[in-house]
Amino acid sequence: MSKSLPSEIIDFSQYEIASKGQLKALRTNGTWASAWSTAPGDQAQLLIGGKRKGARESWLQTIVSPGPGRVAPICPHFARCGGCAWQHLNYAAQLAIKTKPLAHALRNIGGDSLELLPPYPAPKPWHYRSKIELSFLNDDLGFNRRGCFGRIVPITECFIGPSSNREIIASVRSWMKRHSLSCWDTRSNSGLLRYLIIRQSSADHGVLAALVTGPDCPEAALRELATELSQLPNLRGFVQAVQTSVASAVVVDEVRVLYGSNHLEERLGPLQFSLNFQSFFQSNPPAFANMLRTVADWLPVRGHLLDLYCGVGTIGLTLALSSGCSLTGVEIVASAVEDAQANAERAGIKADFHCGNSEEWPELACDVLVIDPPRSGCHPKLIKRLPQEGPAQILYISCNPQRFLEEYETLRESYRIVKAQMFDFFPQTPHVEMACLLQRN
């Protein structure tokens, strides 16, 4: 970064949240400046760069006067690692700035008939993620550097990851250096070690670790690591996942159990789930359980429930169990459909799960439609179908509320929002989940 960039003191008493979580402050000339690690109410000296996405890209030099919510981050990797954006804010400030703009937007479109419930805080602000995935790159182990995905920040501990991650990371890093094992090189598409995945159950705190490697990782070295990790408390299993693909994601060809089991037991209320290191599952199960209990109380109905984008069936199965509804689920990922059916059988719930595109499911008539789409939102085809074909009630779970608000512009002539609540699943980040109950006008 050039030191010749102009410097300016900017007041963050007027701000907006940018797409990645950095704050945008209004400058005296009426334009916006966007900078990481700034807090509401800060007076901050910034280096002002070029225009990007409607604001000047800026870099924090010094805090002239701190805002009331500012605290010292507890993680030594904060501001370089791309995982957390808001460790410099106390939790009350985080919850307020991520929920107030959305609450304002919901009140504007919902009017007096909307029951907007208070935001539901996360059960705990630290060590809440049940799963983290670290990369071996540039001869070390860590997370992607913020804004630079070809480089990593070497990590000693993730403060939002599973509580036992520090010991596992230390053991694996020491083992890697002791045996001089090569890390993946994205330029040459070569190297033995690719990823380290750590998953922990919130139910019994059991831990599962998976090492993703090339096919030629030395067997004796792997057995040595398995013996070392087996001494850690609560470790339920350690597996090697062999990957030959050069894809920049985990694409596993073979899984070998080197210690214990390849599965953990997880619970959401009365439901029990068996998860391996790749299983798709909500990253903060206790927070998710709070949401499930809440929305189950919203729908004291019997009849038929259709669950689109159902994943492994967590929402639909919870509602079916509490209300006695029959359940049909639709999901595009075949392995998730298999897990959903197994989860239903384990719970003794009669349900049918189908592999396919949710937007192409032929019959939307039901008593309650549950929609829980990815961050990109629903397929436009589904949003266009709902005003004509949708049922009397829709329960919409959104991990990207801004996208939901855009979709609601198409739905609002046919549906009104009668109840909504935000849930914080991801402290130290700008992300918030939302549940909305929609009824036909």
Short mmCIF file of N, CA, C and O in Angstrom, two decimals, residues 151-281:
data_model
loop_
_atom_site.label_atom_id
_atom_site.label_comp_id
_atom_site.label_asym_id
_atom_site.label_seq_id
_atom_site.Cartn_x
_atom_site.Cartn_y
_atom_site.Cartn_z
N ARG A 151 -2.94 -16.66 -0.47
CA ARG A 151 -2.02 -16.70 0.67
C ARG A 151 -2.80 -17.03 1.92
O ARG A 151 -4.01 -16.82 1.99
N ILE A 152 -2.10 -17.54 2.92
CA ILE A 152 -2.77 -17.88 4.18
C ILE A 152 -2.12 -17.14 5.34
O ILE A 152 -0.99 -16.66 5.25
N VAL A 153 -2.87 -17.04 6.41
CA VAL A 153 -2.38 -16.56 7.69
C VAL A 153 -2.15 -17.80 8.57
O VAL A 153 -3.11 -18.51 8.88
N PRO A 154 -0.91 -18.11 8.95
CA PRO A 154 -0.68 -19.25 9.84
C PRO A 154 -1.43 -19.06 11.16
O PRO A 154 -1.35 -18.00 11.78
N ILE A 155 -2.16 -20.08 11.57
CA ILE A 155 -3.06 -19.98 12.72
C ILE A 155 -2.56 -20.88 13.86
O ILE A 155 -2.19 -22.02 13.64
N THR A 156 -2.58 -20.33 15.07
CA THR A 156 -2.30 -21.16 16.24
C THR A 156 -3.59 -21.61 16.91
O THR A 156 -3.65 -22.69 17.50
N GLU A 157 -4.64 -20.77 16.84
CA GLU A 157 -5.93 -21.11 17.42
C GLU A 157 -7.01 -20.29 16.75
O GLU A 157 -6.82 -19.10 16.48
N CYS A 158 -8.15 -20.90 16.47
CA CYS A 158 -9.32 -20.18 15.98
C CYS A 158 -10.27 -19.99 17.15
O CYS A 158 -10.77 -20.97 17.70
N PHE A 159 -10.54 -18.75 17.52
CA PHE A 159 -11.33 -18.46 18.71
C PHE A 159 -12.83 -18.60 18.48
O PHE A 159 -13.61 -18.52 19.44
N ILE A 160 -13.26 -18.80 17.23
CA ILE A 160 -14.67 -19.11 17.01
C ILE A 160 -14.84 -20.58 16.60
O ILE A 160 -15.96 -21.03 16.43
N GLY A 161 -13.74 -21.31 16.44
CA GLY A 161 -13.81 -22.72 16.05
C GLY A 161 -14.01 -23.63 17.25
O GLY A 161 -14.16 -23.17 18.39
N PRO A 162 -14.05 -24.94 17.02
CA PRO A 162 -14.21 -25.90 18.12
C PRO A 162 -13.20 -25.66 19.23
O PRO A 162 -12.05 -25.28 18.98
N SER A 163 -13.62 -25.88 20.45
CA SER A 163 -12.80 -25.49 21.60
C SER A 163 -11.47 -26.23 21.66
O SER A 163 -10.52 -25.74 22.28
N SER A 164 -11.37 -27.39 21.04
CA SER A 164 -10.13 -28.17 21.10
C SER A 164 -9.21 -27.92 19.92
O SER A 164 -8.21 -28.62 19.74
N ASN A 165 -9.50 -26.90 19.09
CA ASN A 165 -8.73 -26.78 17.85
C ASN A 165 -7.27 -26.40 18.08
O ASN A 165 -6.41 -26.76 17.29
N ARG A 166 -6.96 -25.69 19.15
CA ARG A 166 -5.59 -25.27 19.38
C ARG A 166 -4.64 -26.46 19.50
O ARG A 166 -3.57 -26.50 18.88
N GLU A 167 -5.04 -27.46 20.30
CA GLU A 167 -4.18 -28.63 20.50
C GLU A 167 -4.00 -29.43 19.21
O GLU A 167 -2.90 -29.92 18.91
N ILE A 168 -5.07 -29.57 18.44
CA ILE A 168 -4.98 -30.34 17.20
C ILE A 168 -4.09 -29.62 16.19
O ILE A 168 -3.23 -30.24 15.54
N ILE A 169 -4.27 -28.31 16.05
CA ILE A 169 -3.45 -27.54 15.11
C ILE A 169 -1.98 -27.63 15.49
O ILE A 169 -1.11 -27.83 14.63
N ALA A 170 -1.68 -27.50 16.78
CA ALA A 170 -0.28 -27.57 17.23
C ALA A 170 0.33 -28.93 16.93
O ALA A 170 1.47 -29.03 16.45
N SER A 171 -0.43 -30.00 17.18
CA SER A 171 0.09 -31.35 16.93
C SER A 171 0.34 -31.58 15.44
O SER A 171 1.39 -32.11 15.05
N VAL A 172 -0.60 -31.17 14.61
CA VAL A 172 -0.46 -31.40 13.17
C VAL A 172 0.68 -30.55 12.60
O VAL A 172 1.47 -31.03 11.77
N ARG A 173 0.82 -29.30 13.04
CA ARG A 173 1.91 -28.45 12.52
C ARG A 173 3.27 -29.03 12.93
O ARG A 173 4.19 -29.09 12.10
N SER A 174 3.40 -29.44 14.17
CA SER A 174 4.66 -30.01 14.64
C SER A 174 4.99 -31.29 13.86
O SER A 174 6.14 -31.51 13.44
N TRP A 175 3.99 -32.14 13.66
CA TRP A 175 4.17 -33.39 12.90
C TRP A 175 4.59 -33.11 11.46
O TRP A 175 5.51 -33.75 10.94
N MET A 176 3.95 -32.13 10.83
CA MET A 176 4.26 -31.79 9.44
C MET A 176 5.71 -31.35 9.29
O MET A 176 6.43 -31.79 8.38
N LYS A 177 6.16 -30.48 10.21
CA LYS A 177 7.53 -29.98 10.11
C LYS A 177 8.54 -31.05 10.49
O LYS A 177 9.64 -31.11 9.93
N ARG A 178 8.18 -31.91 11.43
CA ARG A 178 9.08 -32.98 11.87
C ARG A 178 9.39 -33.94 10.73
O ARG A 178 10.51 -34.45 10.62
N HIS A 179 8.39 -34.19 9.88
CA HIS A 179 8.58 -35.12 8.77
C HIS A 179 8.85 -34.42 7.44
O HIS A 179 8.93 -35.09 6.41
N SER A 180 8.98 -33.09 7.47
CA SER A 180 9.27 -32.30 6.26
C SER A 180 8.30 -32.62 5.12
O SER A 180 8.69 -32.83 3.97
N LEU A 181 7.01 -32.66 5.46
CA LEU A 181 5.98 -32.98 4.47
C LEU A 181 5.58 -31.73 3.70
O LEU A 181 5.41 -30.65 4.28
N SER A 182 5.41 -31.87 2.41
CA SER A 182 5.12 -30.72 1.56
C SER A 182 3.66 -30.32 1.64
O SER A 182 2.76 -31.16 1.76
N CYS A 183 3.42 -29.01 1.56
CA CYS A 183 2.06 -28.47 1.52
C CYS A 183 1.67 -28.23 0.06
O CYS A 183 2.52 -28.13 -0.83
N TRP A 184 0.38 -28.11 -0.17
CA TRP A 184 -0.13 -27.92 -1.52
C TRP A 184 0.38 -26.60 -2.11
O TRP A 184 0.42 -25.57 -1.45
N ASP A 185 0.78 -26.67 -3.38
CA ASP A 185 1.24 -25.50 -4.13
C ASP A 185 0.26 -25.28 -5.27
O ASP A 185 0.14 -26.12 -6.17
N THR A 186 -0.45 -24.15 -5.24
CA THR A 186 -1.49 -23.89 -6.25
C THR A 186 -0.91 -23.61 -7.63
O THR A 186 -1.61 -23.74 -8.63
N ARG A 187 0.37 -23.23 -7.70
CA ARG A 187 0.97 -22.95 -9.01
C ARG A 187 1.39 -24.24 -9.72
O ARG A 187 1.18 -24.39 -10.92
N SER A 188 1.96 -25.17 -8.98
CA SER A 188 2.40 -26.42 -9.59
C SER A 188 1.40 -27.56 -9.43
O SER A 188 1.58 -28.64 -9.98
N ASN A 189 0.32 -27.31 -8.66
CA ASN A 189 -0.67 -28.36 -8.35
C ASN A 189 0.01 -29.61 -7.82
O ASN A 189 -0.22 -30.73 -8.28
N SER A 190 0.85 -29.39 -6.82
CA SER A 190 1.56 -30.51 -6.21
C SER A 190 1.69 -30.27 -4.71
O SER A 190 1.53 -29.15 -4.22
N GLY A 191 2.00 -31.34 -3.98
CA GLY A 191 2.14 -31.27 -2.54
C GLY A 191 1.30 -32.34 -1.87
O GLY A 191 0.25 -32.74 -2.37
N LEU A 192 1.74 -32.80 -0.71
CA LEU A 192 1.06 -33.92 -0.03
C LEU A 192 -0.13 -33.47 0.80
O LEU A 192 -1.17 -34.11 0.80
N LEU A 193 0.01 -32.38 1.54
CA LEU A 193 -1.01 -31.99 2.52
C LEU A 193 -1.91 -30.91 1.94
O LEU A 193 -1.43 -29.90 1.40
N ARG A 194 -3.23 -31.09 2.07
CA ARG A 194 -4.19 -30.16 1.46
C ARG A 194 -5.00 -29.39 2.51
O ARG A 194 -5.03 -28.18 2.51
N TYR A 195 -5.72 -30.12 3.38
CA TYR A 195 -6.62 -29.47 4.34
C TYR A 195 -6.62 -30.23 5.66
O TYR A 195 -6.37 -31.44 5.71
N LEU A 196 -6.94 -29.50 6.74
CA LEU A 196 -7.22 -30.09 8.04
C LEU A 196 -8.62 -29.65 8.43
O LEU A 196 -8.92 -28.46 8.49
N ILE A 197 -9.50 -30.63 8.69
CA ILE A 197 -10.89 -30.35 9.06
C ILE A 197 -11.12 -30.85 10.49
O ILE A 197 -10.78 -31.99 10.82
N ILE A 198 -11.67 -29.96 11.32
CA ILE A 198 -11.94 -30.29 12.72
C ILE A 198 -13.43 -30.07 12.97
O ILE A 198 -13.95 -28.98 12.72
N ARG A 199 -14.09 -31.10 13.45
CA ARG A 199 -15.53 -31.01 13.76
C ARG A 199 -15.74 -31.45 15.19
O ARG A 199 -15.13 -32.43 15.66
N GLN A 200 -16.62 -30.72 15.91
CA GLN A 200 -16.91 -31.05 17.31
C GLN A 200 -18.42 -31.08 17.54
O GLN A 200 -19.15 -30.22 17.04
N SER A 201 -18.88 -32.07 18.29
CA SER A 201 -20.29 -32.18 18.62
C SER A 201 -20.62 -31.27 19.79
O SER A 201 -19.91 -31.24 20.80
N SER A 202 -21.73 -30.52 19.67
CA SER A 202 -22.18 -29.70 20.79
C SER A 202 -22.92 -30.55 21.82
O SER A 202 -23.16 -30.10 22.94
N ALA A 203 -23.27 -31.77 21.43
CA ALA A 203 -24.03 -32.65 22.32
C ALA A 203 -23.14 -33.27 23.39
O ALA A 203 -23.45 -33.24 24.59
N ASP A 204 -22.01 -33.86 22.98
CA ASP A 204 -21.13 -34.52 23.95
C ASP A 204 -19.68 -34.05 23.85
O ASP A 204 -18.80 -34.61 24.49
N HIS A 205 -19.43 -33.02 23.03
CA HIS A 205 -18.11 -32.40 22.86
C HIS A 205 -17.09 -33.34 22.22
O HIS A 205 -15.88 -33.06 22.25
N GLY A 206 -17.56 -34.43 21.63
CA GLY A 206 -16.65 -35.31 20.90
C GLY A 206 -16.08 -34.62 19.68
O GLY A 206 -16.73 -33.77 19.05
N VAL A 207 -14.84 -34.98 19.31
CA VAL A 207 -14.12 -34.31 18.23
C VAL A 207 -13.74 -35.33 17.15
O VAL A 207 -13.34 -36.46 17.45
N LEU A 208 -13.87 -34.89 15.90
CA LEU A 208 -13.46 -35.68 14.75
C LEU A 208 -12.50 -34.82 13.93
O LEU A 208 -12.80 -33.67 13.61
N ALA A 209 -11.33 -35.37 13.60
CA ALA A 209 -10.34 -34.65 12.80
C ALA A 209 -10.11 -35.41 11.50
O ALA A 209 -10.05 -36.64 11.49
N ALA A 210 -9.98 -34.67 10.40
CA ALA A 210 -9.74 -35.28 9.09
C ALA A 210 -8.57 -34.56 8.42
O ALA A 210 -8.56 -33.32 8.35
N LEU A 211 -7.62 -35.30 7.94
CA LEU A 211 -6.48 -34.77 7.22
C LEU A 211 -6.65 -35.12 5.74
O LEU A 211 -6.70 -36.30 5.39
N VAL A 212 -6.77 -34.10 4.89
CA VAL A 212 -6.93 -34.31 3.45
C VAL A 212 -5.56 -34.24 2.81
O VAL A 212 -4.86 -33.22 2.90
N THR A 213 -5.17 -35.35 2.17
CA THR A 213 -3.82 -35.46 1.61
C THR A 213 -3.85 -36.00 0.19
O THR A 213 -4.88 -36.48 -0.28
N GLY A 214 -2.69 -35.94 -0.46
CA GLY A 214 -2.51 -36.66 -1.71
C GLY A 214 -2.38 -38.15 -1.43
O GLY A 214 -2.30 -38.58 -0.27
N PRO A 215 -2.33 -38.97 -2.49
CA PRO A 215 -2.33 -40.42 -2.29
C PRO A 215 -1.02 -40.99 -1.76
O PRO A 215 -0.99 -42.15 -1.33
N ASP A 216 0.05 -40.22 -1.74
CA ASP A 216 1.36 -40.77 -1.40
C ASP A 216 1.85 -40.34 -0.02
O ASP A 216 3.06 -40.37 0.24
N CYS A 217 0.96 -39.94 0.85
CA CYS A 217 1.37 -39.53 2.20
C CYS A 217 1.93 -40.75 2.95
O CYS A 217 1.30 -41.82 2.95
N PRO A 218 3.11 -40.65 3.56
CA PRO A 218 3.75 -41.82 4.19
C PRO A 218 2.87 -42.46 5.27
O PRO A 218 2.40 -41.78 6.18
N GLU A 219 2.69 -43.75 5.17
CA GLU A 219 1.83 -44.48 6.09
C GLU A 219 2.35 -44.41 7.52
O GLU A 219 1.58 -44.20 8.47
N ALA A 220 3.66 -44.58 7.70
CA ALA A 220 4.22 -44.57 9.05
C ALA A 220 4.02 -43.23 9.72
O ALA A 220 3.71 -43.16 10.92
N ALA A 221 4.17 -42.14 8.96
CA ALA A 221 3.97 -40.81 9.52
C ALA A 221 2.50 -40.61 9.92
O ALA A 221 2.20 -40.02 10.97
N LEU A 222 1.57 -41.08 9.10
CA LEU A 222 0.14 -40.96 9.42
C LEU A 222 -0.19 -41.72 10.70
O LEU A 222 -0.96 -41.24 11.54
N ARG A 223 0.35 -42.92 10.84
CA ARG A 223 0.09 -43.71 12.05
C ARG A 223 0.66 -43.02 13.28
O ARG A 223 0.07 -43.06 14.36
N GLU A 224 1.79 -42.40 13.12
CA GLU A 224 2.38 -41.66 14.24
C GLU A 224 1.48 -40.51 14.67
O GLU A 224 1.24 -40.29 15.86
N LEU A 225 0.94 -39.76 13.69
CA LEU A 225 0.03 -38.66 14.01
C LEU A 225 -1.24 -39.18 14.66
O LEU A 225 -1.75 -38.58 15.62
N ALA A 226 -1.76 -40.30 14.18
CA ALA A 226 -2.97 -40.88 14.77
C ALA A 226 -2.75 -41.23 16.23
O ALA A 226 -3.62 -40.97 17.09
N THR A 227 -1.60 -41.79 16.55
CA THR A 227 -1.29 -42.14 17.94
C THR A 227 -1.19 -40.89 18.80
O THR A 227 -1.71 -40.85 19.94
N GLU A 228 -0.57 -39.85 18.26
CA GLU A 228 -0.43 -38.60 19.02
C GLU A 228 -1.79 -37.94 19.27
O GLU A 228 -2.09 -37.53 20.40
N LEU A 229 -2.63 -37.87 18.24
CA LEU A 229 -3.94 -37.22 18.39
C LEU A 229 -4.86 -38.02 19.31
O LEU A 229 -5.72 -37.46 19.98
N SER A 230 -4.69 -39.33 19.32
CA SER A 230 -5.57 -40.17 20.14
C SER A 230 -5.43 -39.89 21.63
O SER A 230 -6.29 -40.25 22.42
N GLN A 231 -4.34 -39.22 22.02
CA GLN A 231 -4.13 -38.88 23.42
C GLN A 231 -4.90 -37.64 23.85
O GLN A 231 -5.01 -37.34 25.04
N LEU A 232 -5.45 -36.90 22.86
CA LEU A 232 -6.18 -35.68 23.19
C LEU A 232 -7.54 -36.04 23.77
O LEU A 232 -8.20 -36.97 23.31
N PRO A 233 -8.01 -35.29 24.76
CA PRO A 233 -9.33 -35.58 25.34
C PRO A 233 -10.45 -35.34 24.33
O PRO A 233 -10.39 -34.43 23.51
N ASN A 234 -11.45 -36.21 24.38
CA ASN A 234 -12.67 -36.10 23.57
C ASN A 234 -12.47 -36.43 22.08
O ASN A 234 -13.42 -36.29 21.31
N LEU A 235 -11.27 -36.83 21.66
CA LEU A 235 -11.12 -37.20 20.26
C LEU A 235 -11.84 -38.52 19.99
O LEU A 235 -11.52 -39.54 20.60
N ARG A 236 -12.84 -38.49 19.12
CA ARG A 236 -13.61 -39.69 18.77
C ARG A 236 -13.07 -40.39 17.53
O ARG A 236 -13.31 -41.58 17.35
N GLY A 237 -12.39 -39.63 16.69
CA GLY A 237 -11.89 -40.26 15.47
C GLY A 237 -10.92 -39.37 14.72
O GLY A 237 -10.94 -38.14 14.83
N PHE A 238 -10.04 -40.02 13.95
CA PHE A 238 -9.11 -39.33 13.06
C PHE A 238 -9.07 -40.09 11.75
O PHE A 238 -8.89 -41.32 11.73
N VAL A 239 -9.29 -39.37 10.64
CA VAL A 239 -9.34 -40.02 9.33
C VAL A 239 -8.41 -39.32 8.36
O VAL A 239 -8.15 -38.12 8.47
N GLN A 240 -7.92 -40.10 7.40
CA GLN A 240 -7.22 -39.56 6.25
C GLN A 240 -8.18 -39.57 5.07
O GLN A 240 -8.80 -40.60 4.77
N ALA A 241 -8.33 -38.43 4.42
CA ALA A 241 -9.15 -38.33 3.21
C ALA A 241 -8.21 -38.09 2.03
O ALA A 241 -7.49 -37.10 2.00
N VAL A 242 -8.19 -39.02 1.10
CA VAL A 242 -7.28 -38.96 -0.04
C VAL A 242 -7.94 -38.17 -1.17
O VAL A 242 -9.07 -38.47 -1.56
N GLN A 243 -7.22 -37.18 -1.68
CA GLN A 243 -7.74 -36.35 -2.77
C GLN A 243 -6.72 -36.31 -3.90
O GLN A 243 -5.57 -35.92 -3.70
N THR A 244 -7.15 -36.68 -5.10
CA THR A 244 -6.30 -36.58 -6.28
C THR A 244 -6.67 -35.39 -7.16
O THR A 244 -5.88 -34.95 -7.98
N SER A 245 -7.88 -34.85 -6.99
CA SER A 245 -8.32 -33.70 -7.78
C SER A 245 -7.49 -32.47 -7.43
O SER A 245 -7.10 -32.26 -6.28
N VAL A 246 -7.24 -31.62 -8.44
CA VAL A 246 -6.53 -30.37 -8.21
C VAL A 246 -7.49 -29.23 -7.88
O VAL A 246 -7.08 -28.08 -7.75
N ALA A 247 -8.78 -29.54 -7.74
CA ALA A 247 -9.78 -28.51 -7.42
C ALA A 247 -9.43 -27.82 -6.11
O ALA A 247 -8.89 -28.43 -5.19
N SER A 248 -9.73 -26.52 -6.02
CA SER A 248 -9.45 -25.76 -4.80
C SER A 248 -10.58 -25.92 -3.81
O SER A 248 -11.13 -24.95 -3.27
N ALA A 249 -10.95 -27.15 -3.55
CA ALA A 249 -11.99 -27.51 -2.58
C ALA A 249 -11.77 -28.97 -2.21
O ALA A 249 -11.01 -29.69 -2.87
N VAL A 250 -12.41 -29.41 -1.13
CA VAL A 250 -12.28 -30.80 -0.70
C VAL A 250 -13.10 -31.69 -1.62
O VAL A 250 -14.33 -31.62 -1.64
N VAL A 251 -12.40 -32.52 -2.41
CA VAL A 251 -13.05 -33.49 -3.30
C VAL A 251 -12.40 -34.84 -3.02
O VAL A 251 -11.31 -35.14 -3.51
N VAL A 252 -13.05 -35.65 -2.21
CA VAL A 252 -12.43 -36.83 -1.63
C VAL A 252 -12.65 -38.06 -2.50
O VAL A 252 -13.76 -38.32 -2.96
N ASP A 253 -11.56 -38.83 -2.73
CA ASP A 253 -11.64 -40.10 -3.45
C ASP A 253 -11.79 -41.29 -2.51
O ASP A 253 -12.44 -42.28 -2.84
N GLU A 254 -11.16 -41.20 -1.35
CA GLU A 254 -11.13 -42.35 -0.42
C GLU A 254 -10.98 -41.82 1.00
O GLU A 254 -10.29 -40.81 1.23
N VAL A 255 -11.62 -42.48 1.95
CA VAL A 255 -11.51 -42.12 3.37
C VAL A 255 -11.00 -43.33 4.14
O VAL A 255 -11.55 -44.43 4.02
N ARG A 256 -9.95 -43.13 4.91
CA ARG A 256 -9.36 -44.19 5.73
C ARG A 256 -9.43 -43.78 7.19
O ARG A 256 -8.92 -42.73 7.56
N VAL A 257 -10.05 -44.61 8.01
CA VAL A 257 -10.13 -44.33 9.45
C VAL A 257 -8.84 -44.80 10.09
O VAL A 257 -8.51 -45.99 10.06
N LEU A 258 -8.08 -43.87 10.68
CA LEU A 258 -6.81 -44.20 11.32
C LEU A 258 -6.94 -44.34 12.83
O LEU A 258 -6.07 -44.93 13.47
N TYR A 259 -8.02 -43.77 13.39
CA TYR A 259 -8.28 -43.95 14.82
C TYR A 259 -9.77 -43.74 15.06
O TYR A 259 -10.37 -42.80 14.53
N GLY A 260 -10.35 -44.60 15.87
CA GLY A 260 -11.73 -44.40 16.32
C GLY A 260 -12.74 -44.52 15.21
O GLY A 260 -12.73 -45.47 14.42
N SER A 261 -13.63 -43.50 15.11
CA SER A 261 -14.78 -43.55 14.21
C SER A 261 -14.72 -42.42 13.20
O SER A 261 -14.03 -41.41 13.40
N ASN A 262 -15.49 -42.55 12.12
CA ASN A 262 -15.64 -41.49 11.13
C ASN A 262 -16.92 -40.69 11.38
O ASN A 262 -17.33 -39.92 10.52
N HIS A 263 -17.55 -40.87 12.53
CA HIS A 263 -18.82 -40.17 12.78
C HIS A 263 -18.86 -39.58 14.19
O HIS A 263 -18.23 -40.10 15.11
N LEU A 264 -19.62 -38.50 14.32
CA LEU A 264 -19.96 -37.90 15.60
C LEU A 264 -21.47 -37.92 15.76
O LEU A 264 -22.20 -37.89 14.77
N GLU A 265 -21.93 -37.93 16.99
CA GLU A 265 -23.35 -37.81 17.26
C GLU A 265 -23.67 -36.37 17.65
O GLU A 265 -23.01 -35.79 18.51
N GLU A 266 -24.66 -35.79 16.97
CA GLU A 266 -25.11 -34.43 17.24
C GLU A 266 -26.60 -34.45 17.54
O GLU A 266 -27.32 -35.35 17.09
N ARG A 267 -27.07 -33.46 18.31
CA ARG A 267 -28.48 -33.39 18.65
C ARG A 267 -29.02 -31.99 18.39
O ARG A 267 -28.32 -30.99 18.58
N LEU A 268 -30.26 -31.94 17.96
CA LEU A 268 -31.03 -30.70 17.87
C LEU A 268 -32.36 -30.97 18.55
O LEU A 268 -33.23 -31.63 17.97
N GLY A 269 -32.51 -30.51 19.78
CA GLY A 269 -33.71 -30.83 20.52
C GLY A 269 -33.83 -32.34 20.68
O GLY A 269 -32.88 -33.02 21.07
N PRO A 270 -34.98 -32.92 20.31
CA PRO A 270 -35.16 -34.37 20.46
C PRO A 270 -34.55 -35.18 19.31
O PRO A 270 -34.53 -36.40 19.37
N LEU A 271 -34.06 -34.51 18.27
CA LEU A 271 -33.56 -35.22 17.10
C LEU A 271 -32.06 -35.50 17.23
O LEU A 271 -31.30 -34.67 17.73
N GLN A 272 -31.67 -36.69 16.75
CA GLN A 272 -30.27 -37.10 16.81
C GLN A 272 -29.75 -37.27 15.38
O GLN A 272 -30.44 -37.78 14.51
N PHE A 273 -28.49 -36.85 15.17
CA PHE A 273 -27.89 -36.90 13.84
C PHE A 273 -26.50 -37.52 13.93
O PHE A 273 -25.77 -37.30 14.90
N SER A 274 -26.15 -38.29 12.92
CA SER A 274 -24.82 -38.88 12.81
C SER A 274 -24.07 -38.14 11.71
O SER A 274 -24.52 -38.11 10.55
N LEU A 275 -22.94 -37.50 12.05
CA LEU A 275 -22.22 -36.64 11.11
C LEU A 275 -20.81 -37.15 10.89
O LEU A 275 -20.11 -37.50 11.84
N ASN A 276 -20.38 -37.18 9.62
CA ASN A 276 -18.97 -37.40 9.34
C ASN A 276 -18.31 -36.04 9.09
O ASN A 276 -18.95 -35.00 9.20
N PHE A 277 -17.04 -36.04 8.71
CA PHE A 277 -16.34 -34.76 8.61
C PHE A 277 -16.84 -33.92 7.43
O PHE A 277 -16.65 -32.71 7.39
N GLN A 278 -17.53 -34.54 6.47
CA GLN A 278 -18.04 -33.81 5.32
C GLN A 278 -19.52 -33.47 5.41
O GLN A 278 -20.03 -32.71 4.59
N SER A 279 -20.23 -34.01 6.38
CA SER A 279 -21.68 -33.83 6.45
C SER A 279 -22.06 -32.35 6.48
O SER A 279 -21.48 -31.55 7.23
N PHE A 280 -23.05 -31.99 5.66
CA PHE A 280 -23.58 -30.63 5.70
C PHE A 280 -24.47 -30.49 6.93
O PHE A 280 -25.39 -31.27 7.13
N PHE A 281 -24.16 -29.49 7.75
CA PHE A 281 -24.93 -29.28 8.97
C PHE A 281 -24.72 -27.85 9.42
O PHE A 281 -23.69 -27.23 9.13
#
